[in-house]
Amino acid sequence: MMAMTFLIRDLFTTNETTLRPGFAKGLRAIHYILCGYAMLAWLVLHGADIDISLFVSEQESLYVFSVVRTSGLQREPAWAGYALASSYLAVLATRPQRMLLVQLAFLGGIAATGSGVGVILASLFITHQMLTMGKGGLAVRLTFLAGMAVVMATIFSDRIGNVLNQNDPSTQMRLESSFVALDVIAETFPVGTGFGNYQEHADFDPVIWSGFLNLDEAAYYKSDTLILNLIAELGVFGCVLLIAFMGNFICRTAPLVGATALIMMLSSGTMIIPFYLVLAAICGLERGRMARLAAGQKETRT
């Protein structure tokens, strides 16, 4: 997956003018489909008590909470948040002048999933837009942000309350898995456990984890933070891979892409996530555009 992100970025950089139109049109359509299906799944779940998520897990415990939260895509709403965020950023990078309907669909999809990661990403995107847009004074933009914060806090009040009261199993699992990973790192750094040997060094408290996962079935489970997993298993080499992987998404003209990639790395334990490829494509388009503009300016001067 890491190699694919580099290949996709370079492909879109060198073929920016050819790939941009199709990418813009296709990702805009995909964004509406993803947001629409997430909202439809919420309506069907609460109206007919039927879960039409595209992926339905047979596991119990942690996944029971999904009977009142559906992603429309799969049982883990965070991945729906990644999907909606990456398609939103793709539209923002290619058609920034036509964003109102895209933004409304994005917020509706995030509200339908109840994804905590989605809320964080939506808040980040809105804040960035309000602080960087040229219209309105700073006081007006900050007032708008405060109003949006109140609206989002109202919509997600139950979810926020569960997180703060430590009643949200998804958040608790992320925290507990991080503590386990930090213990593994403290024990094995700088060499690491070796790839695939994480569970041999991890101390999962059976009392705590019985409410999360059946570790006998999830034999390859590590933590829900990719950064910790790579360092735990690969030590110093994992740090080098993380720097290289994160550097793939750094783009001066699209800072939200790098921020989104970092949030994904902090909230998911794997890099086998297709939305990383979308982010890499966006970076490629931006790098290609900047190179094209720089070449045009050079020709003009000469």
Coordinates of C-alpha atoms in Angstrom, one line a residue:
M1 CA 0.0 0.0 0.0
M2 CA 2.8 2.4 0.8
A3 CA 4.4 1.7 -2.6
M4 CA 1.0 2.2 -4.3
T5 CA 0.6 5.7 -2.7
F6 CA 3.9 6.8 -4.1
L7 CA 3.1 5.4 -7.6
I8 CA -0.3 7.0 -7.6
R9 CA 1.1 10.4 -6.5
D10 CA 3.8 10.3 -9.2
L11 CA 1.3 9.2 -11.9
F12 CA -1.0 12.1 -11.1
T13 CA 1.9 14.5 -10.9
T14 CA 3.3 13.7 -14.3
N15 CA -0.2 13.4 -16.0
E16 CA -2.0 16.2 -14.2
T17 CA -3.6 17.9 -17.1
T18 CA -4.9 14.6 -18.6
L19 CA -6.2 13.0 -15.3
R20 CA -7.6 16.1 -13.6
P21 CA -11.0 16.4 -15.6
G22 CA -11.9 12.7 -15.1
F23 CA -10.8 12.7 -11.5
A24 CA -12.8 15.8 -10.7
K25 CA -16.0 14.5 -12.4
G26 CA -15.7 11.0 -11.0
L27 CA -14.9 11.9 -7.4
R28 CA -17.7 14.4 -7.3
A29 CA -20.2 11.7 -8.4
I30 CA -18.7 9.3 -5.9
H31 CA -18.9 11.8 -3.1
Y32 CA -22.7 12.2 -3.6
I33 CA -23.2 8.5 -3.9
L34 CA -21.3 7.8 -0.6
C35 CA -23.0 10.6 1.3
G36 CA -26.4 9.7 -0.1
Y37 CA -26.0 6.0 0.8
A38 CA -24.9 6.9 4.3
M39 CA -28.0 9.0 4.9
L40 CA -30.3 6.4 3.2
A41 CA -28.8 3.7 5.5
W42 CA -29.6 5.9 8.6
L43 CA -33.2 6.5 7.4
V44 CA -33.8 2.8 6.7
L45 CA -32.2 1.8 10.1
H46 CA -34.3 4.2 12.1
G47 CA -37.4 3.9 10.0
A48 CA -37.6 0.2 9.2
D49 CA -35.1 -1.2 11.7
I50 CA -33.1 -2.8 8.9
D51 CA -29.3 -2.4 8.6
I52 CA -28.4 -2.0 4.9
S53 CA -24.6 -1.4 5.5
L54 CA -22.7 -2.9 2.6
F55 CA -20.6 -4.9 5.1
V56 CA -22.2 -6.6 8.0
S57 CA -20.0 -8.2 10.7
E58 CA -21.1 -11.3 12.5
Q59 CA -19.0 -10.5 15.5
E60 CA -20.7 -9.5 18.7
S61 CA -19.4 -7.3 21.6
L62 CA -17.9 -4.1 20.2
Y63 CA -20.0 -4.2 17.1
V64 CA -23.3 -4.3 18.9
F65 CA -23.2 -0.5 19.2
S66 CA -23.7 -0.3 15.4
V67 CA -27.4 -1.2 15.8
V68 CA -27.9 2.5 16.4
R69 CA -25.0 3.8 14.2
T70 CA -24.7 2.7 10.6
S71 CA -22.1 3.9 8.1
G72 CA -24.0 2.6 5.1
L73 CA -20.6 1.3 3.9
Q74 CA -19.5 -1.1 6.6
R75 CA -19.9 -1.6 10.4
E76 CA -17.0 0.7 11.3
P77 CA -18.3 4.2 10.9
A78 CA -14.8 5.6 11.1
W79 CA -14.0 4.1 7.7
A80 CA -17.1 5.9 6.3
G81 CA -15.7 9.1 7.7
Y82 CA -12.4 8.5 5.9
A83 CA -14.3 7.8 2.6
L84 CA -16.5 10.9 2.9
A85 CA -13.5 13.1 3.9
S86 CA -11.3 11.9 1.0
S87 CA -14.0 12.4 -1.6
Y88 CA -14.7 15.8 -0.2
L89 CA -11.1 16.8 -0.4
A90 CA -10.9 15.6 -4.0
V91 CA -13.8 17.9 -5.0
L92 CA -12.2 20.7 -3.0
A93 CA -8.9 20.3 -4.8
T94 CA -10.4 20.1 -8.3
R95 CA -13.6 22.3 -8.2
P96 CA -13.3 24.6 -5.2
Q97 CA -15.8 27.1 -6.6
R98 CA -18.7 24.7 -6.4
M99 CA -18.7 23.4 -2.9
L100 CA -22.0 24.4 -1.2
L101 CA -23.9 21.2 -2.1
V102 CA -20.8 19.1 -1.6
Q103 CA -20.4 20.5 1.9
L104 CA -24.1 19.9 2.8
A105 CA -23.9 16.4 1.5
F106 CA -20.7 15.8 3.5
L107 CA -22.1 17.1 6.8
G108 CA -25.3 15.1 6.2
G109 CA -23.3 11.9 5.6
I110 CA -21.1 12.5 8.7
A111 CA -24.2 13.2 10.8
A112 CA -25.8 10.0 9.6
T113 CA -22.8 7.8 10.5
G114 CA -22.1 9.4 13.9
S115 CA -18.4 8.8 13.3
G116 CA -16.3 10.5 15.9
V117 CA -13.4 10.7 13.4
G118 CA -15.8 12.1 10.8
V119 CA -16.8 14.9 13.2
I120 CA -13.2 15.7 13.9
L121 CA -12.5 15.9 10.1
A122 CA -15.6 17.9 9.4
S123 CA -14.7 20.4 12.1
L124 CA -11.1 20.7 10.7
F125 CA -12.4 21.3 7.2
I126 CA -14.9 23.9 8.3
T127 CA -12.4 25.7 10.5
H128 CA -9.8 25.8 7.7
Q129 CA -12.3 27.2 5.2
M130 CA -13.6 29.9 7.5
L131 CA -10.1 31.1 8.4
T132 CA -8.7 31.0 4.9
M133 CA -11.6 32.3 2.8
G134 CA -11.3 35.9 1.6
K135 CA -14.9 37.0 2.3
G136 CA -16.0 38.6 5.6
G137 CA -13.9 39.9 8.4
L138 CA -12.2 37.8 11.0
A139 CA -14.9 38.6 13.6
V140 CA -17.6 37.4 11.2
R141 CA -15.8 34.2 10.4
L142 CA -15.2 33.4 14.0
T143 CA -18.8 34.1 14.8
F144 CA -19.8 31.7 12.1
L145 CA -17.4 29.1 13.5
A146 CA -18.9 29.5 16.9
G147 CA -22.4 29.0 15.5
M148 CA -21.3 25.8 13.6
A149 CA -19.7 24.5 16.8
V150 CA -23.0 24.9 18.6
V151 CA -24.9 23.2 15.8
M152 CA -22.4 20.2 15.7
A153 CA -22.4 19.9 19.5
T154 CA -26.2 19.7 19.4
I155 CA -26.3 17.1 16.7
F156 CA -23.7 14.9 18.2
S157 CA -24.5 15.6 21.9
D158 CA -25.3 12.0 22.7
R159 CA -22.1 10.7 21.0
I160 CA -19.9 13.4 22.7
G161 CA -21.6 12.6 26.0
N162 CA -20.8 8.9 25.6
V163 CA -17.2 9.6 24.8
L164 CA -16.7 12.0 27.8
N165 CA -18.4 9.6 30.1
Q166 CA -16.3 6.7 28.8
N167 CA -19.4 4.8 27.6
D168 CA -18.4 4.7 23.9
P169 CA -16.8 1.2 23.2
S170 CA -15.1 2.4 20.0
T171 CA -13.2 5.2 21.7
Q172 CA -12.4 3.1 24.7
M173 CA -11.0 0.3 22.5
R174 CA -8.7 2.8 20.8
L175 CA -7.5 4.1 24.1
E176 CA -6.9 0.7 25.6
S177 CA -5.1 -0.6 22.5
S178 CA -2.8 2.5 22.5
F179 CA -1.8 1.7 26.1
V180 CA -1.0 -1.9 25.2
A181 CA 1.0 -0.7 22.1
L182 CA 3.0 1.8 24.2
D183 CA 3.9 -1.0 26.6
V184 CA 5.1 -3.1 23.7
I185 CA 7.2 -0.2 22.4
A186 CA 8.8 0.3 25.8
E187 CA 9.7 -3.3 25.9
T188 CA 11.1 -3.9 22.4
F189 CA 12.3 -0.5 21.0
P190 CA 14.6 0.1 19.0
V191 CA 14.5 -3.3 17.4
G192 CA 10.7 -3.9 17.6
T193 CA 8.9 -7.2 17.8
G194 CA 9.3 -8.1 14.2
F195 CA 6.5 -8.0 11.7
G196 CA 3.6 -10.3 12.7
N197 CA 4.9 -10.9 16.2
Y198 CA 3.0 -8.1 18.0
Q199 CA 0.5 -10.3 20.0
E200 CA 3.4 -12.4 21.4
H201 CA 4.6 -9.3 23.3
A202 CA 1.2 -7.6 23.9
D203 CA -0.5 -8.0 27.2
F204 CA -4.3 -7.7 26.6
D205 CA -6.2 -7.8 29.9
P206 CA -8.9 -10.4 29.4
V207 CA -11.3 -8.6 31.7
I208 CA -11.1 -5.4 29.7
W209 CA -10.9 -7.0 26.2
S210 CA -13.7 -9.4 26.6
G211 CA -16.0 -6.5 25.9
F212 CA -14.2 -5.5 22.8
L213 CA -12.9 -8.4 20.7
N214 CA -12.4 -12.1 20.8
L215 CA -8.6 -12.1 20.4
D216 CA -8.6 -15.8 19.6
E217 CA -10.5 -14.9 16.4
A218 CA -8.7 -11.6 15.8
A219 CA -5.3 -13.2 15.9
Y220 CA -3.6 -10.4 14.0
Y221 CA -5.1 -7.5 15.9
K222 CA -2.6 -4.9 17.1
S223 CA -3.8 -1.5 18.1
D224 CA -6.0 1.1 16.4
T225 CA -3.1 3.5 15.8
L226 CA -1.0 2.8 12.8
I227 CA 1.9 4.9 14.1
L228 CA 2.2 2.8 17.2
N229 CA 1.8 -0.4 15.3
L230 CA 4.7 0.3 13.0
I231 CA 7.0 1.4 15.7
A232 CA 6.1 -1.5 17.9
E233 CA 6.8 -4.1 15.2
L234 CA 9.6 -2.5 13.3
G235 CA 11.3 -0.2 15.8
V236 CA 13.5 2.4 14.3
F237 CA 12.8 1.1 10.8
G238 CA 9.1 1.7 11.5
C239 CA 9.9 5.3 12.3
V240 CA 11.6 5.7 9.0
L241 CA 8.7 4.2 7.1
L242 CA 6.3 6.5 9.0
I243 CA 8.2 9.6 8.0
A244 CA 8.3 8.4 4.3
F245 CA 4.6 7.5 4.3
M246 CA 3.5 10.8 5.9
G247 CA 5.8 12.8 3.6
N248 CA 3.8 11.4 0.7
F249 CA 0.8 13.4 1.7
I250 CA 2.5 16.7 2.5
C251 CA 1.5 19.3 0.0
R252 CA 1.9 23.1 0.5
T253 CA -1.2 24.0 -1.4
A254 CA -3.4 21.3 0.1
P255 CA -2.6 21.1 3.8
L256 CA -5.9 19.4 4.7
V257 CA -4.7 16.3 2.9
G258 CA -1.7 15.8 5.2
A259 CA -3.8 16.6 8.2
T260 CA -6.4 14.0 7.1
A261 CA -3.7 11.4 6.5
L262 CA -2.3 12.0 10.0
I263 CA -5.8 11.6 11.6
M264 CA -6.3 8.4 9.7
M265 CA -2.9 7.1 10.9
L266 CA -3.9 8.0 14.5
S267 CA -7.4 6.4 14.4
S268 CA -6.9 3.2 12.4
G269 CA -4.4 0.5 12.9
T270 CA -3.7 -0.4 9.2
M271 CA -2.5 1.4 6.1
I272 CA -4.5 -1.0 3.9
I273 CA -7.1 1.7 3.5
P274 CA -8.0 2.6 -0.1
F275 CA -8.7 6.2 0.8
Y276 CA -5.0 6.8 1.2
L277 CA -4.8 6.4 -2.6
V278 CA -7.3 9.2 -3.1
L279 CA -5.2 11.5 -0.9
A280 CA -2.1 10.5 -2.8
A281 CA -3.9 11.3 -6.1
I282 CA -4.9 14.8 -4.7
C283 CA -1.3 15.5 -3.7
G284 CA -0.1 14.4 -7.2
L285 CA -2.6 16.7 -8.9
E286 CA -1.5 19.6 -6.7
R287 CA 2.2 19.0 -7.3
G288 CA 1.6 18.7 -11.0
R289 CA -0.5 21.9 -11.1
M290 CA 2.2 23.8 -9.2
A291 CA 4.9 22.5 -11.5
R292 CA 2.8 23.5 -14.6
L293 CA 2.3 27.0 -13.2
A294 CA 6.0 27.3 -12.4
A295 CA 6.9 26.2 -15.9
G296 CA 4.5 28.7 -17.4
Q297 CA 5.9 31.5 -15.4
K298 CA 9.4 30.6 -16.4
E299 CA 8.4 30.6 -20.1
T300 CA 6.8 34.0 -19.6
R301 CA 9.9 35.5 -18.1
T302 CA 12.1 34.1 -20.9

